[in-house]
Amino acid sequence: MNGKEDCEKLLDALLPLAEEMLREYGEFYPYGGYMTLSGEIVHVGAKDEDTNHPKSKDLLHVLRDSFSEMARAGGCKATAVVFDVHVNSPETAAKNDAIQVSLEHVEGYCVEVFFPYEIAGNVLNYGATYANETEHEIFGKIF
């Protein structure tokens, strides 16, 4: 597999949790996962020991730092961080909710994928998915 294929496999494994949490609770805390060198996918949660109601930005920091340490140690080949955002749609420029997945691969593939959504009852309706290439945050620290 190449970097994009590894990241797509990681995305497919991680996205269902966000969908389940949105349908059940209407929101979710950031979480992530990584792919080992052998291709195994590992799901990762984050917590703030100081509070039961952490800020999402603090959990994002925890996830990115732990993935960066793992990347420097050669313990993974791909990472994903999944979080809930409120962003401008590239189609309409209107603000909408979206699941954002930041994906990185040791081979240089690095992209943010957005899944705009609306929740009606406990039904999750997606808008048009879009992606942007981005700068490395995890593996960029080891190059």
PDB file of C-alpha atoms in Angstrom, residues 1-141:
ATOM      1  CA  MET A   1       0.000   0.000   0.000  1.00  0.00           C
ATOM      2  CA  ASN A   2       1.046   3.592  -0.502  1.00  0.00           C
ATOM      3  CA  GLY A   3       0.567   6.530   1.855  1.00  0.00           C
ATOM      4  CA  LYS A   4      -2.826   7.552   0.494  1.00  0.00           C
ATOM      5  CA  GLU A   5      -4.171   3.982   0.637  1.00  0.00           C
ATOM      6  CA  ASP A   6      -2.929   3.534   4.217  1.00  0.00           C
ATOM      7  CA  CYS A   7      -4.609   6.797   5.234  1.00  0.00           C
ATOM      8  CA  GLU A   8      -7.869   5.823   3.529  1.00  0.00           C
ATOM      9  CA  LYS A   9      -7.857   2.517   5.425  1.00  0.00           C
ATOM     10  CA  LEU A  10      -7.240   4.392   8.684  1.00  0.00           C
ATOM     11  CA  LEU A  11     -10.034   6.863   7.894  1.00  0.00           C
ATOM     12  CA  ASP A  12     -12.485   4.040   7.127  1.00  0.00           C
ATOM     13  CA  ALA A  13     -11.684   2.421  10.485  1.00  0.00           C
ATOM     14  CA  LEU A  14     -12.029   5.620  12.550  1.00  0.00           C
ATOM     15  CA  LEU A  15     -14.951   7.523  11.003  1.00  0.00           C
ATOM     16  CA  PRO A  16     -17.741   5.214  12.257  1.00  0.00           C
ATOM     17  CA  LEU A  17     -17.124   6.213  15.896  1.00  0.00           C
ATOM     18  CA  ALA A  18     -17.692   9.912  15.103  1.00  0.00           C
ATOM     19  CA  GLU A  19     -20.872   9.022  13.225  1.00  0.00           C
ATOM     20  CA  GLU A  20     -22.139   6.921  16.136  1.00  0.00           C
ATOM     21  CA  MET A  21     -21.365   9.626  18.704  1.00  0.00           C
ATOM     22  CA  LEU A  22     -23.054  12.326  16.610  1.00  0.00           C
ATOM     23  CA  ARG A  23     -26.199  10.230  16.163  1.00  0.00           C
ATOM     24  CA  GLU A  24     -26.339   9.387  19.864  1.00  0.00           C
ATOM     25  CA  TYR A  25     -25.080  12.585  21.539  1.00  0.00           C
ATOM     26  CA  GLY A  26     -24.927  15.270  18.839  1.00  0.00           C
ATOM     27  CA  GLU A  27     -21.223  15.837  19.504  1.00  0.00           C
ATOM     28  CA  PHE A  28     -17.960  14.081  20.334  1.00  0.00           C
ATOM     29  CA  TYR A  29     -14.565  14.754  21.849  1.00  0.00           C
ATOM     30  CA  PRO A  30     -11.508  14.572  19.586  1.00  0.00           C
ATOM     31  CA  TYR A  31      -9.933  11.148  19.202  1.00  0.00           C
ATOM     32  CA  GLY A  32      -7.561   9.494  16.792  1.00  0.00           C
ATOM     33  CA  GLY A  33      -5.742   6.449  15.672  1.00  0.00           C
ATOM     34  CA  TYR A  34      -2.608   5.254  13.997  1.00  0.00           C
ATOM     35  CA  MET A  35      -1.349   2.498  11.753  1.00  0.00           C
ATOM     36  CA  THR A  36       1.562   0.424  12.996  1.00  0.00           C
ATOM     37  CA  LEU A  37       4.442  -0.452  10.703  1.00  0.00           C
ATOM     38  CA  SER A  38       2.800  -3.859  10.148  1.00  0.00           C
ATOM     39  CA  GLY A  39      -0.524  -2.246   9.091  1.00  0.00           C
ATOM     40  CA  GLU A  40      -2.513  -2.787  12.304  1.00  0.00           C
ATOM     41  CA  ILE A  41      -4.920   0.029  13.184  1.00  0.00           C
ATOM     42  CA  VAL A  42      -4.978   1.240  16.782  1.00  0.00           C
ATOM     43  CA  HIS A  43      -7.738   3.533  18.102  1.00  0.00           C
ATOM     44  CA  VAL A  44      -6.636   6.244  20.551  1.00  0.00           C
ATOM     45  CA  GLY A  45      -8.622   8.409  22.943  1.00  0.00           C
ATOM     46  CA  ALA A  46      -7.376  11.439  24.840  1.00  0.00           C
ATOM     47  CA  LYS A  47      -8.217  12.814  28.241  1.00  0.00           C
ATOM     48  CA  ASP A  48      -7.329  15.713  30.469  1.00  0.00           C
ATOM     49  CA  GLU A  49      -6.593  14.468  33.974  1.00  0.00           C
ATOM     50  CA  ASP A  50      -7.545  17.870  35.426  1.00  0.00           C
ATOM     51  CA  THR A  51     -11.202  17.933  34.340  1.00  0.00           C
ATOM     52  CA  ASN A  52     -14.175  15.815  33.344  1.00  0.00           C
ATOM     53  CA  HIS A  53     -15.119  18.440  30.725  1.00  0.00           C
ATOM     54  CA  PRO A  54     -11.929  19.097  28.769  1.00  0.00           C
ATOM     55  CA  LYS A  55     -11.593  21.624  25.972  1.00  0.00           C
ATOM     56  CA  SER A  56     -11.309  20.056  22.534  1.00  0.00           C
ATOM     57  CA  LYS A  57      -8.178  22.090  21.746  1.00  0.00           C
ATOM     58  CA  ASP A  58      -6.442  20.592  24.795  1.00  0.00           C
ATOM     59  CA  LEU A  59      -7.303  17.058  23.664  1.00  0.00           C
ATOM     60  CA  LEU A  60      -6.073  17.827  20.144  1.00  0.00           C
ATOM     61  CA  HIS A  61      -2.773  18.957  21.628  1.00  0.00           C
ATOM     62  CA  VAL A  62      -2.488  15.717  23.643  1.00  0.00           C
ATOM     63  CA  LEU A  63      -3.203  13.562  20.573  1.00  0.00           C
ATOM     64  CA  ARG A  64      -0.811  15.413  18.274  1.00  0.00           C
ATOM     65  CA  ASP A  65       1.993  15.391  20.839  1.00  0.00           C
ATOM     66  CA  SER A  66       1.644  11.671  21.516  1.00  0.00           C
ATOM     67  CA  PHE A  67       1.535  10.877  17.783  1.00  0.00           C
ATOM     68  CA  SER A  68       4.604  13.066  17.171  1.00  0.00           C
ATOM     69  CA  GLU A  69       6.530  11.197  19.869  1.00  0.00           C
ATOM     70  CA  MET A  70       5.468   7.879  18.372  1.00  0.00           C
ATOM     71  CA  ALA A  71       6.498   9.023  14.875  1.00  0.00           C
ATOM     72  CA  ARG A  72       9.931  10.113  16.115  1.00  0.00           C
ATOM     73  CA  ALA A  73      10.366   6.675  17.725  1.00  0.00           C
ATOM     74  CA  GLY A  74       9.378   4.928  14.462  1.00  0.00           C
ATOM     75  CA  GLY A  75       6.289   3.364  16.018  1.00  0.00           C
ATOM     76  CA  CYS A  76       3.755   4.203  13.300  1.00  0.00           C
ATOM     77  CA  LYS A  77       3.469   4.918   9.614  1.00  0.00           C
ATOM     78  CA  ALA A  78       0.158   6.828   9.530  1.00  0.00           C
ATOM     79  CA  THR A  79      -1.911   8.883  11.967  1.00  0.00           C
ATOM     80  CA  ALA A  80      -5.412  10.349  12.046  1.00  0.00           C
ATOM     81  CA  VAL A  81      -6.964  12.912  14.352  1.00  0.00           C
ATOM     82  CA  VAL A  82     -10.777  13.158  14.241  1.00  0.00           C
ATOM     83  CA  PHE A  83     -12.688  16.160  15.583  1.00  0.00           C
ATOM     84  CA  ASP A  84     -15.885  18.162  15.252  1.00  0.00           C
ATOM     85  CA  VAL A  85     -15.605  21.602  13.622  1.00  0.00           C
ATOM     86  CA  HIS A  86     -17.744  24.514  12.448  1.00  0.00           C
ATOM     87  CA  VAL A  87     -16.316  25.623   9.083  1.00  0.00           C
ATOM     88  CA  ASN A  88     -17.131  27.635   5.984  1.00  0.00           C
ATOM     89  CA  SER A  89     -18.372  25.425   3.168  1.00  0.00           C
ATOM     90  CA  PRO A  90     -16.300  25.818  -0.011  1.00  0.00           C
ATOM     91  CA  GLU A  91     -19.520  25.512  -2.028  1.00  0.00           C
ATOM     92  CA  THR A  92     -21.649  28.153  -0.287  1.00  0.00           C
ATOM     93  CA  ALA A  93     -19.260  29.951   2.114  1.00  0.00           C
ATOM     94  CA  ALA A  94     -21.898  29.323   4.800  1.00  0.00           C
ATOM     95  CA  LYS A  95     -20.823  28.005   8.185  1.00  0.00           C
ATOM     96  CA  ASN A  96     -21.711  24.397   8.842  1.00  0.00           C
ATOM     97  CA  ASP A  97     -20.790  21.524  11.129  1.00  0.00           C
ATOM     98  CA  ALA A  98     -18.306  18.978   9.844  1.00  0.00           C
ATOM     99  CA  ILE A  99     -16.247  16.041  10.965  1.00  0.00           C
ATOM    100  CA  GLN A 100     -12.614  16.897  10.242  1.00  0.00           C
ATOM    101  CA  VAL A 101     -10.055  14.132   9.885  1.00  0.00           C
ATOM    102  CA  SER A 102      -6.390  15.145   9.730  1.00  0.00           C
ATOM    103  CA  LEU A 103      -4.397  12.346   8.103  1.00  0.00           C
ATOM    104  CA  GLU A 104      -0.630  12.019   7.820  1.00  0.00           C
ATOM    105  CA  HIS A 105       1.706   9.354   6.476  1.00  0.00           C
ATOM    106  CA  VAL A 106       5.427   8.879   6.905  1.00  0.00           C
ATOM    107  CA  GLU A 107       5.826   8.835   3.095  1.00  0.00           C
ATOM    108  CA  GLY A 108       4.683  12.473   2.898  1.00  0.00           C
ATOM    109  CA  TYR A 109       0.936  12.181   2.264  1.00  0.00           C
ATOM    110  CA  CYS A 110      -0.838  14.794   4.385  1.00  0.00           C
ATOM    111  CA  VAL A 111      -4.484  15.854   4.025  1.00  0.00           C
ATOM    112  CA  GLU A 112      -7.458  17.182   5.977  1.00  0.00           C
ATOM    113  CA  VAL A 113     -10.806  15.666   4.997  1.00  0.00           C
ATOM    114  CA  PHE A 114     -14.087  17.381   5.875  1.00  0.00           C
ATOM    115  CA  PHE A 115     -17.455  15.635   6.120  1.00  0.00           C
ATOM    116  CA  PRO A 116     -20.117  18.387   6.445  1.00  0.00           C
ATOM    117  CA  TYR A 117     -23.202  17.125   8.235  1.00  0.00           C
ATOM    118  CA  GLU A 118     -26.612  17.932   9.658  1.00  0.00           C
ATOM    119  CA  ILE A 119     -28.366  15.907  12.318  1.00  0.00           C
ATOM    120  CA  ALA A 120     -32.125  15.392  12.043  1.00  0.00           C
ATOM    121  CA  GLY A 121     -33.334  13.398  15.041  1.00  0.00           C
ATOM    122  CA  ASN A 122     -30.754  10.656  15.209  1.00  0.00           C
ATOM    123  CA  VAL A 123     -30.134  10.614  11.436  1.00  0.00           C
ATOM    124  CA  LEU A 124     -26.810  11.949  10.184  1.00  0.00           C
ATOM    125  CA  ASN A 125     -27.047  13.580   6.736  1.00  0.00           C
ATOM    126  CA  TYR A 126     -23.818  14.374   4.912  1.00  0.00           C
ATOM    127  CA  GLY A 127     -23.130  17.203   2.522  1.00  0.00           C
ATOM    128  CA  ALA A 128     -20.377  17.108  -0.109  1.00  0.00           C
ATOM    129  CA  THR A 129     -17.086  15.816   1.309  1.00  0.00           C
ATOM    130  CA  TYR A 130     -13.971  17.856   0.509  1.00  0.00           C
ATOM    131  CA  ALA A 131     -10.265  17.675   1.294  1.00  0.00           C
ATOM    132  CA  ASN A 132      -7.268  19.990   1.462  1.00  0.00           C
ATOM    133  CA  GLU A 133      -3.592  19.182   1.376  1.00  0.00           C
ATOM    134  CA  THR A 134      -1.898  20.499   4.493  1.00  0.00           C
ATOM    135  CA  GLU A 135       1.438  20.839   6.246  1.00  0.00           C
ATOM    136  CA  HIS A 136       2.829  18.025   8.346  1.00  0.00           C
ATOM    137  CA  GLU A 137       2.275  18.322  12.086  1.00  0.00           C
ATOM    138  CA  ILE A 138       3.154  14.764  13.092  1.00  0.00           C
ATOM    139  CA  PHE A 139       5.745  13.398  10.691  1.00  0.00           C
ATOM    140  CA  GLY A 140       7.016  16.857   9.746  1.00  0.00           C
ATOM    141  CA  LYS A 141       8.756  16.985  13.097  1.00  0.00           C
TER     142      LYS A 141
END
